[in-house]
Short mmCIF file of C-alpha atoms in Angstrom, two decimals:
data_model
loop_
_atom_site.label_atom_id
_atom_site.label_comp_id
_atom_site.label_asym_id
_atom_site.label_seq_id
_atom_site.Cartn_x
_atom_site.Cartn_y
_atom_site.Cartn_z
CA MET Z 467 79.30 122.42 126.81
CA ARG Z 468 82.19 119.97 126.53
CA LEU Z 469 81.69 116.57 128.08
CA PRO Z 470 84.52 115.31 130.31
CA ILE Z 471 86.79 112.64 128.81
CA SER Z 472 87.82 109.80 131.07
CA PRO Z 473 91.53 108.82 131.30
CA GLN Z 474 90.71 105.46 129.65
CA VAL Z 475 89.10 107.12 126.61
CA ARG Z 476 91.93 109.65 126.37
CA ARG Z 477 94.54 106.83 126.30
CA ALA Z 478 92.53 105.01 123.61
CA LEU Z 479 92.38 108.15 121.45
CA VAL Z 480 96.14 108.64 121.77
CA ALA Z 481 96.74 105.01 120.75
CA LEU Z 482 94.46 105.34 117.73
CA THR Z 483 96.21 108.53 116.64
CA ALA Z 484 99.62 106.84 116.90
CA THR Z 485 98.39 103.91 114.83
CA ALA Z 486 97.06 106.24 112.11
CA VAL Z 487 100.36 108.11 111.96
CA THR Z 488 102.28 104.83 111.72
CA ALA Z 489 100.06 103.55 108.93
CA GLY Z 490 100.57 106.75 106.96
CA THR Z 491 104.35 106.70 107.14
CA ALA Z 492 105.99 106.37 103.75
CA VAL Z 493 108.11 103.29 103.15
CA GLY Z 494 111.66 103.91 101.98
CA PRO Z 495 112.82 102.73 98.55
CA ALA Z 496 114.01 99.18 98.14
CA VAL Z 497 117.53 98.53 96.91
CA ALA Z 498 118.33 96.24 94.02
CA SER Z 499 120.40 93.22 94.98
CA GLY Z 500 121.19 89.72 93.92
CA HIS Z 501 119.56 88.12 96.95
CA PRO Z 502 115.98 87.46 97.99
CA ALA Z 503 114.29 90.33 99.79
CA LYS Z 504 114.33 89.77 103.56
CA PRO Z 505 110.91 89.60 105.24
CA PRO Z 506 110.03 92.96 106.82
CA LYS Z 507 110.35 93.23 110.58
CA SER Z 508 107.16 95.28 110.85
CA ALA Z 509 103.94 93.92 112.30
CA THR Z 510 101.65 91.64 110.33
CA PRO Z 511 99.51 93.62 107.83
CA GLY Z 512 96.22 94.53 109.46
CA ALA Z 513 97.62 94.27 113.00
CA PRO Z 514 97.79 97.34 115.27
CA GLY Z 515 100.75 99.42 114.17
CA GLY Z 516 101.14 97.44 110.91
CA GLU Z 517 100.16 98.17 107.34
CA ALA Z 518 96.50 98.59 106.48
CA LYS Z 519 94.97 95.30 105.44
CA LYS Z 520 94.66 95.02 101.67
CA GLU Z 521 91.07 94.55 100.54
CA PRO Z 522 89.76 93.37 97.15
CA PRO Z 523 87.62 95.69 95.01
CA ALA Z 524 83.94 95.80 95.88
CA ALA Z 525 83.09 94.83 92.31
CA MET Z 526 85.10 92.38 90.22
CA SER Z 527 84.67 90.66 86.88
CA GLN Z 528 82.25 87.73 86.73
CA ALA Z 529 84.06 86.07 83.84
CA GLY Z 530 83.80 82.32 84.34
CA GLY Z 531 80.82 82.59 86.68
CA ALA Z 532 79.14 84.97 89.10
CA GLN Z 533 80.62 83.29 92.14
CA LEU Z 534 84.15 84.10 90.95
CA GLY Z 535 83.28 87.80 91.10
CA LYS Z 536 82.66 87.65 94.82
CA PRO Z 537 85.36 88.59 97.34
CA GLY Z 538 86.70 86.04 99.78
CA ASP Z 539 87.09 82.28 99.62
CA GLN Z 540 84.74 80.50 97.21
CA VAL Z 541 84.40 76.76 97.80
CA GLY Z 542 81.81 74.38 96.35
CA ALA Z 543 79.69 71.84 98.13
CA GLY Z 544 81.39 68.52 98.83
CA ALA Z 545 84.88 70.00 98.95
CA PRO Z 546 87.29 69.22 101.77
CA ALA Z 547 88.23 72.00 104.16
CA LEU Z 548 90.71 74.50 102.75
CA PRO Z 549 94.29 74.38 104.07
CA PRO Z 550 94.77 76.55 107.16
CA GLY Z 551 96.93 79.66 107.13
CA LEU Z 552 96.56 80.69 103.48
CA SER Z 553 97.65 84.34 103.34
CA ALA Z 554 97.76 85.07 99.59
CA LEU Z 555 95.63 87.98 98.44
CA SER Z 556 94.34 85.91 95.54
CA TRP Z 557 94.49 82.30 94.31
CA VAL Z 558 92.74 79.87 91.99
CA VAL Z 559 92.64 76.08 91.88
CA ALA Z 560 91.32 74.65 88.60
CA ASP Z 561 91.09 71.40 86.67
CA ALA Z 562 93.08 72.04 83.51
CA ASP Z 563 91.30 69.31 81.57
CA THR Z 564 87.68 70.28 82.27
CA GLY Z 565 88.27 73.96 83.00
CA GLN Z 566 86.33 73.68 86.26
CA VAL Z 567 87.44 76.08 88.99
CA LEU Z 568 87.40 74.01 92.19
CA ALA Z 569 87.98 76.90 94.57
CA ALA Z 570 89.27 80.45 94.56
CA ARG Z 571 89.99 83.53 96.63
CA ASN Z 572 89.40 86.93 95.00
CA ALA Z 573 89.90 85.28 91.59
CA HIS Z 574 89.43 88.51 89.61
CA TRP Z 575 91.36 90.94 91.82
CA PRO Z 576 93.63 92.89 89.40
CA LEU Z 577 97.11 92.79 90.92
CA PRO Z 578 100.67 93.31 89.61
CA PRO Z 579 101.76 89.95 88.12
CA ALA Z 580 105.56 90.36 88.01
CA SER Z 581 107.22 87.72 85.81
CA THR Z 582 104.22 85.40 85.71
CA LEU Z 583 103.18 87.73 82.87
CA LYS Z 584 105.92 86.02 80.85
CA MET Z 585 103.47 83.13 80.39
CA LEU Z 586 101.28 85.46 78.31
CA PHE Z 587 104.41 86.62 76.48
CA ALA Z 588 105.16 83.00 75.56
CA ASP Z 589 101.54 82.28 74.59
CA THR Z 590 101.77 85.25 72.23
CA VAL Z 591 105.28 85.07 70.74
CA LEU Z 592 106.15 81.35 70.71
CA PRO Z 593 103.93 80.57 67.70
CA GLY Z 594 105.22 83.53 65.67
CA VAL Z 595 109.01 83.32 66.01
CA PRO Z 596 110.46 80.36 64.03
CA HIS Z 597 111.95 77.75 66.33
CA ASP Z 598 115.02 77.33 64.11
CA ALA Z 599 115.77 81.04 63.85
CA SER Z 600 118.70 82.85 65.45
CA ARG Z 601 119.63 86.48 66.05
CA LYS Z 602 122.81 88.45 66.42
CA VAL Z 603 121.99 90.72 69.34
CA GLY Z 604 122.54 94.45 69.01
CA ASP Z 605 122.42 97.18 71.63
CA GLU Z 606 119.02 98.28 70.29
CA ASP Z 607 117.58 94.86 71.16
CA LEU Z 608 118.20 95.49 74.85
CA LYS Z 609 117.17 99.13 74.84
CA GLY Z 610 114.40 99.98 77.28
CA MET Z 611 115.09 97.23 79.80
CA GLY Z 612 114.19 98.33 83.30
CA ASP Z 613 116.93 99.20 85.76
CA GLY Z 614 117.95 96.21 87.85
CA SER Z 615 116.25 93.73 85.50
CA SER Z 616 116.77 90.04 85.99
CA ALA Z 617 118.76 88.64 83.10
CA VAL Z 618 120.21 85.40 81.82
CA GLY Z 619 123.37 87.12 80.59
CA ILE Z 620 122.92 87.95 76.90
CA VAL Z 621 125.90 89.76 75.38
CA PRO Z 622 125.49 92.23 72.48
CA GLY Z 623 127.36 91.11 69.40
CA GLN Z 624 126.73 87.40 69.98
CA THR Z 625 124.31 85.24 68.03
CA TYR Z 626 121.69 83.25 69.93
CA LYS Z 627 119.35 80.51 68.81
CA VAL Z 628 115.64 80.85 69.61
CA PRO Z 629 115.51 77.76 71.90
CA ASP Z 630 118.33 79.21 74.01
CA LEU Z 631 116.46 82.50 74.30
CA TRP Z 632 113.32 80.72 75.48
CA ARG Z 633 115.31 78.81 78.07
CA GLY Z 634 116.62 82.18 79.23
CA VAL Z 635 113.03 83.38 79.59
CA PHE Z 636 111.63 80.37 81.44
CA LEU Z 637 114.57 79.25 83.56
CA ARG Z 638 116.18 82.55 84.55
CA SER Z 639 113.25 84.89 83.92
CA GLY Z 640 115.63 86.86 81.71
CA ASN Z 641 114.23 90.21 80.67
CA ASP Z 642 117.14 90.44 78.25
CA ALA Z 643 115.91 87.29 76.47
CA VAL Z 644 112.37 88.70 76.42
CA HIS Z 645 113.58 91.87 74.75
CA VAL Z 646 115.56 90.00 72.09
CA LEU Z 647 112.55 87.81 71.28
CA SER Z 648 110.36 90.92 71.23
CA ALA Z 649 112.73 92.43 68.67
CA MET Z 650 112.32 89.28 66.56
CA ASN Z 651 108.55 89.72 66.92
CA GLY Z 652 108.60 93.25 65.53
CA GLY Z 653 109.55 95.26 68.60
CA VAL Z 654 108.43 95.84 72.17
CA ASP Z 655 105.45 98.06 71.31
CA LYS Z 656 104.08 95.54 68.82
CA THR Z 657 104.66 92.70 71.27
CA VAL Z 658 102.80 94.51 74.06
CA ALA Z 659 99.87 95.13 71.71
CA ASP Z 660 99.94 91.50 70.57
CA MET Z 661 99.93 90.33 74.19
CA GLN Z 662 96.92 92.48 75.01
CA LYS Z 663 95.04 91.01 72.04
CA LYS Z 664 96.01 87.50 73.08
CA ALA Z 665 94.80 88.13 76.63
CA GLU Z 666 91.47 89.33 75.32
CA SER Z 667 91.15 86.30 73.04
CA LEU Z 668 91.67 84.01 76.04
CA GLY Z 669 89.00 85.82 78.02
CA ALA Z 670 91.50 87.43 80.38
CA LYS Z 671 89.55 90.57 81.18
CA ASP Z 672 91.57 91.59 84.23
CA THR Z 673 94.89 91.91 82.39
CA HIS Z 674 96.39 95.18 81.21
CA VAL Z 675 99.80 94.82 79.53
CA LEU Z 676 102.39 97.58 79.51
CA SER Z 677 105.67 95.62 79.43
CA PRO Z 678 106.44 92.28 77.76
CA ASP Z 679 108.51 90.95 80.67
CA GLY Z 680 106.33 91.79 83.69
CA TYR Z 681 108.58 94.65 84.84
CA ASP Z 682 106.31 96.80 86.98
CA ALA Z 683 104.57 99.78 85.42
CA PRO Z 684 101.72 101.81 86.89
CA GLY Z 685 98.50 100.19 85.69
CA GLN Z 686 99.99 96.86 84.63
CA VAL Z 687 97.87 94.17 86.26
CA SER Z 688 96.54 90.67 85.89
CA SER Z 689 94.65 88.28 88.20
CA ALA Z 690 94.88 84.77 89.57
CA TYR Z 691 92.09 83.82 87.17
CA ASP Z 692 93.88 85.25 84.14
CA LEU Z 693 97.20 83.65 85.09
CA ALA Z 694 95.38 80.30 85.17
CA LEU Z 695 94.14 81.00 81.64
CA PHE Z 696 97.66 81.81 80.45
CA LEU Z 697 99.19 78.64 81.91
CA ARG Z 698 96.36 76.41 80.72
CA SER Z 699 96.72 77.86 77.20
CA GLY Z 700 100.50 77.41 77.28
CA LEU Z 701 100.27 73.75 78.22
CA LYS Z 702 98.62 73.12 74.83
CA ASN Z 703 101.85 74.19 73.13
CA LYS Z 704 104.51 71.47 73.31
CA ASP Z 705 107.36 73.98 73.29
CA PHE Z 706 105.85 76.01 76.12
CA LYS Z 707 105.30 72.82 78.10
CA GLU Z 708 108.89 71.71 77.53
CA TYR Z 709 110.44 75.06 78.48
CA CYS Z 710 108.32 75.63 81.59
CA GLY Z 711 109.16 72.12 82.75
CA THR Z 712 112.93 72.32 82.25
CA ALA Z 713 114.76 72.33 85.58
CA SER Z 714 118.27 73.06 84.30
CA ALA Z 715 120.12 73.68 81.04
CA GLU Z 716 123.25 75.17 79.55
CA PHE Z 717 123.29 78.68 78.12
CA PRO Z 718 125.72 80.02 75.50
CA GLY Z 719 128.70 81.71 77.13
CA GLY Z 720 130.27 85.09 76.48
CA PRO Z 721 133.53 86.89 77.21
CA ASN Z 722 133.26 86.17 80.93
CA THR Z 723 133.21 82.42 80.30
CA LYS Z 724 135.60 82.53 77.33
CA GLY Z 725 132.78 81.36 75.10
CA LYS Z 726 132.05 78.24 77.12
CA PRO Z 727 128.39 77.47 77.96
CA PHE Z 728 127.37 77.89 81.58
CA GLY Z 729 124.72 76.09 83.59
CA ILE Z 730 121.42 77.71 84.58
CA SER Z 731 118.82 76.38 87.02
CA ASN Z 732 115.13 77.19 86.95
CA THR Z 733 114.21 79.83 89.52
CA ASN Z 734 110.92 77.95 89.98
CA ARG Z 735 112.12 76.12 93.09
CA MET Z 736 109.28 73.59 93.16
CA LEU Z 737 110.58 72.37 89.82
CA SER Z 738 114.35 72.68 90.29
CA GLY Z 739 114.46 71.87 94.01
CA ILE Z 740 117.03 74.59 94.66
CA GLU Z 741 117.52 76.65 97.82
CA GLY Z 742 115.82 74.25 100.17
CA VAL Z 743 112.45 73.91 98.42
CA ALA Z 744 111.52 70.28 97.78
CA LYS Z 745 110.43 69.31 94.27
CA TYR Z 746 106.71 68.69 93.95
CA PRO Z 747 105.79 65.18 92.73
CA GLY Z 748 104.07 65.27 89.36
CA LEU Z 749 104.89 68.92 88.71
CA ILE Z 750 104.65 69.84 85.03
CA GLY Z 751 106.01 73.35 85.53
CA GLY Z 752 104.92 76.95 85.45
CA LYS Z 753 106.34 80.41 86.16
CA ASN Z 754 107.34 82.38 89.23
CA GLY Z 755 107.78 86.08 89.80
CA TYR Z 756 108.67 88.72 92.35
CA THR Z 757 108.80 92.50 92.57
CA THR Z 758 108.52 94.81 95.55
CA ASN Z 759 105.17 95.99 94.25
CA ALA Z 760 103.75 92.60 93.27
CA GLY Z 761 105.17 90.51 96.06
CA ASN Z 762 105.62 86.83 95.20
CA THR Z 763 103.53 85.39 92.36
CA LEU Z 764 103.46 81.79 91.18
CA ALA Z 765 101.60 79.63 88.68
CA GLU Z 766 102.04 75.85 88.56
CA ALA Z 767 100.56 72.85 86.76
CA ALA Z 768 100.81 69.32 88.16
CA GLN Z 769 99.47 65.89 87.26
CA ARG Z 770 98.31 63.04 89.50
CA ASP Z 771 96.02 60.04 89.02
CA GLY Z 772 95.00 61.17 85.53
CA HIS Z 773 94.10 64.70 86.62
CA THR Z 774 95.94 67.89 85.70
CA LEU Z 775 95.57 70.92 87.95
CA VAL Z 776 96.46 74.55 87.35
CA VAL Z 777 97.00 76.62 90.50
CA THR Z 778 97.92 80.30 90.76
CA VAL Z 779 98.94 82.23 93.89
CA MET Z 780 99.40 86.00 94.13
CA ASN Z 781 101.14 87.92 96.91
CA PRO Z 782 101.14 85.92 100.16
CA GLN Z 783 100.95 88.37 103.05
CA GLU Z 784 102.69 86.27 105.67
CA ALA Z 785 106.34 87.32 105.71
CA LYS Z 786 107.99 83.93 105.72
CA ARG Z 787 110.67 82.75 103.34
CA ASP Z 788 109.31 80.57 100.54
CA LYS Z 789 105.73 81.17 101.74
CA VAL Z 790 104.50 81.29 98.13
CA TYR Z 791 105.80 77.74 97.59
CA THR Z 792 104.30 76.52 100.86
CA GLU Z 793 100.87 77.84 99.94
CA MET Z 794 101.17 76.51 96.37
CA ARG Z 795 102.00 73.05 97.71
CA GLN Z 796 99.04 73.18 100.09
CA LEU Z 797 96.64 74.20 97.32
CA LEU Z 798 97.90 71.56 94.89
CA ASP Z 799 97.49 68.86 97.55
CA TRP Z 800 94.01 70.18 98.35
CA GLY Z 801 93.07 70.28 94.67
CA PHE Z 802 93.97 66.66 94.04
CA THR Z 803 91.81 65.70 97.02
CA ALA Z 804 88.92 67.89 95.86
CA VAL Z 805 88.83 67.00 92.16
CA GLY Z 806 85.80 64.85 91.44
CA ARG Z 807 84.26 65.70 94.81
CA ALA Z 808 83.84 69.48 94.90
CA THR Z 809 81.04 71.28 93.11
CA PRO Z 810 82.85 73.76 90.84
CA VAL Z 811 82.50 77.45 91.62
CA GLY Z 812 83.17 78.55 88.03
CA THR Z 813 84.98 77.71 84.83
CA LEU Z 814 88.10 78.74 82.88
CA ASP Z 815 86.09 78.33 79.67
CA THR Z 816 84.84 81.91 79.60
CA ALA Z 817 82.66 81.33 76.53
CA ALA Z 818 80.81 78.50 78.27
CA PRO Z 819 78.25 78.85 81.07
CA ALA Z 820 79.72 78.48 84.54
CA SER Z 821 79.35 75.05 86.11
CA GLY Z 822 78.39 76.52 89.46
CA ASP Z 823 75.21 78.48 90.04
CA GLY Z 824 76.76 80.98 92.40
CA LYS Z 825 74.99 79.36 95.35
CA ALA Z 826 76.78 76.04 95.64
CA GLY Z 827 79.73 77.41 97.59
CA THR Z 828 80.34 79.72 100.49
CA ALA Z 829 82.00 83.12 100.50
CA THR Z 830 83.84 84.61 103.44
CA GLY Z 831 83.27 88.10 102.08
CA ALA Z 832 80.08 89.94 101.23
CA ALA Z 833 78.60 89.43 97.78
CA ALA Z 834 79.90 91.86 95.18
CA GLY Z 835 78.16 93.64 92.37
CA SER Z 836 78.88 92.56 88.83
CA SER Z 837 81.41 94.13 86.52
CA ASP Z 838 82.86 92.77 83.32
CA SER Z 839 85.55 95.40 83.16
CA GLY Z 840 87.78 93.15 85.27
CA LEU Z 841 88.77 96.12 87.42
CA GLY Z 842 85.56 97.21 89.09
CA ALA Z 843 86.10 100.11 91.41
CA LEU Z 844 89.88 99.76 91.26
CA GLY Z 845 90.46 101.22 87.80
CA TRP Z 846 93.68 101.16 85.81
CA ALA Z 847 94.68 104.52 87.24
CA GLY Z 848 94.36 103.20 90.76
CA ILE Z 849 97.27 100.79 90.39
CA GLY Z 850 100.37 102.62 91.64
CA ALA Z 851 103.77 101.10 91.20
CA ALA Z 852 107.39 102.05 91.65
CA VAL Z 853 109.24 100.70 88.68
CA VAL Z 854 110.96 97.53 89.84
CA VAL Z 855 112.35 94.41 88.29
CA ALA Z 856 110.26 91.53 86.96
CA GLY Z 857 110.33 88.11 88.63
CA GLY Z 858 112.84 85.28 88.60
CA ALA Z 859 116.44 85.22 89.72
CA GLY Z 860 119.23 85.89 87.33
CA VAL Z 861 122.34 87.82 86.47
CA LEU Z 862 121.59 91.48 87.07
CA VAL Z 863 122.31 93.84 84.21
CA LEU Z 864 124.72 95.94 86.19
CA THR Z 865 125.47 98.32 83.33
CA ARG Z 866 121.83 99.31 83.25
CA ARG Z 867 121.19 99.95 86.93
CA LYS Z 868 122.25 103.61 86.90
CA LYS Z 869 121.69 104.32 90.56
CA ALA Z 870 118.28 102.71 90.69
CA LYS Z 871 116.25 104.45 93.39
CA SER Z 872 113.33 102.09 93.98
CA GLN Z 873 114.21 98.79 92.37
CA THR Z 874 114.57 95.37 93.85
CA ASP Z 875 115.76 92.07 92.48
CA ALA Z 876 113.54 89.41 90.99
CA VAL Z 877 114.58 86.51 93.19
CA ILE Z 878 111.83 84.67 95.07
#
């Protein structure tokens, strides 16, 4: 016997069905361009009729402390209230000097890193390629660059000095500069393998490297925790620190400039102050990134009152222009207020015991089971990605776009 369905229930079922159909609709491919991606006009993720809310894995790595393996916001006793309106899927605020993690959200969630992965590239390759070396670039050096890649404008046949190549990497997020430096390091395959070994040596268990420049590839992931490790490690290298903190420079010209150098500004807007983003007082520098798959990613280090903070932000969900910089600024301000007051919730020194006991803070999500794989239930195979360009603005390699079907630019 079938029970009668009231008109109210029938309308509710129809609405739920429509929502499910909407959520399952495929999104069309993005188009590569030289401008920042416009915020989508669709509803806020998680809202009725919008995208399904993204959720962290049920089990994440506990590297740096058990509390960092829990989903949700982790804040220690004595800390001030977190800034309102933080929408990033994952973030970490840490004291670079002591290694103490002051607060975090989903610290070990493996997510696509975009061009923030170039920090690991620099950690790996900077010490091995002589600073006074130079290279005459051949076509083979640029082979394998992803369609629509951000580039600083390297021209085959010209000779470039290593410092200029590194400025191309850090300021313009140039995948062309990454590939030339990779060639000087023994090739892309060797460089990728070297980067994976370096990540493991730093205790970055969430990171899986497939490209040296951060160009999306299915299964290539890192985490807010690992990005903090990469930046903290880089700050110990004076060249890394200089390059990531350079706001503007001149780059060797080519045929289009009749051989004259041309100016380049850092796409990290909190450092360069371009496109309406105010410079952050005391900023040391860092690295930004953007792809369609990764969203906006950003890692910054700043110094104030004798304290140095490292903050990483991955994929803000609120579709507002420059939201990644707004949330970074909020977290840096919060961190300088919290340092010395907040009980740490973990540590960046993965070989050392965590400062927190896993009970000092509060978590907005349910406690997770432990996993040292760094991926938990997600798995490498679970990371899907359309191949898109790695982060940072720059001159697009137009000759290599070849009717890109699902690429987008790297401007953030």
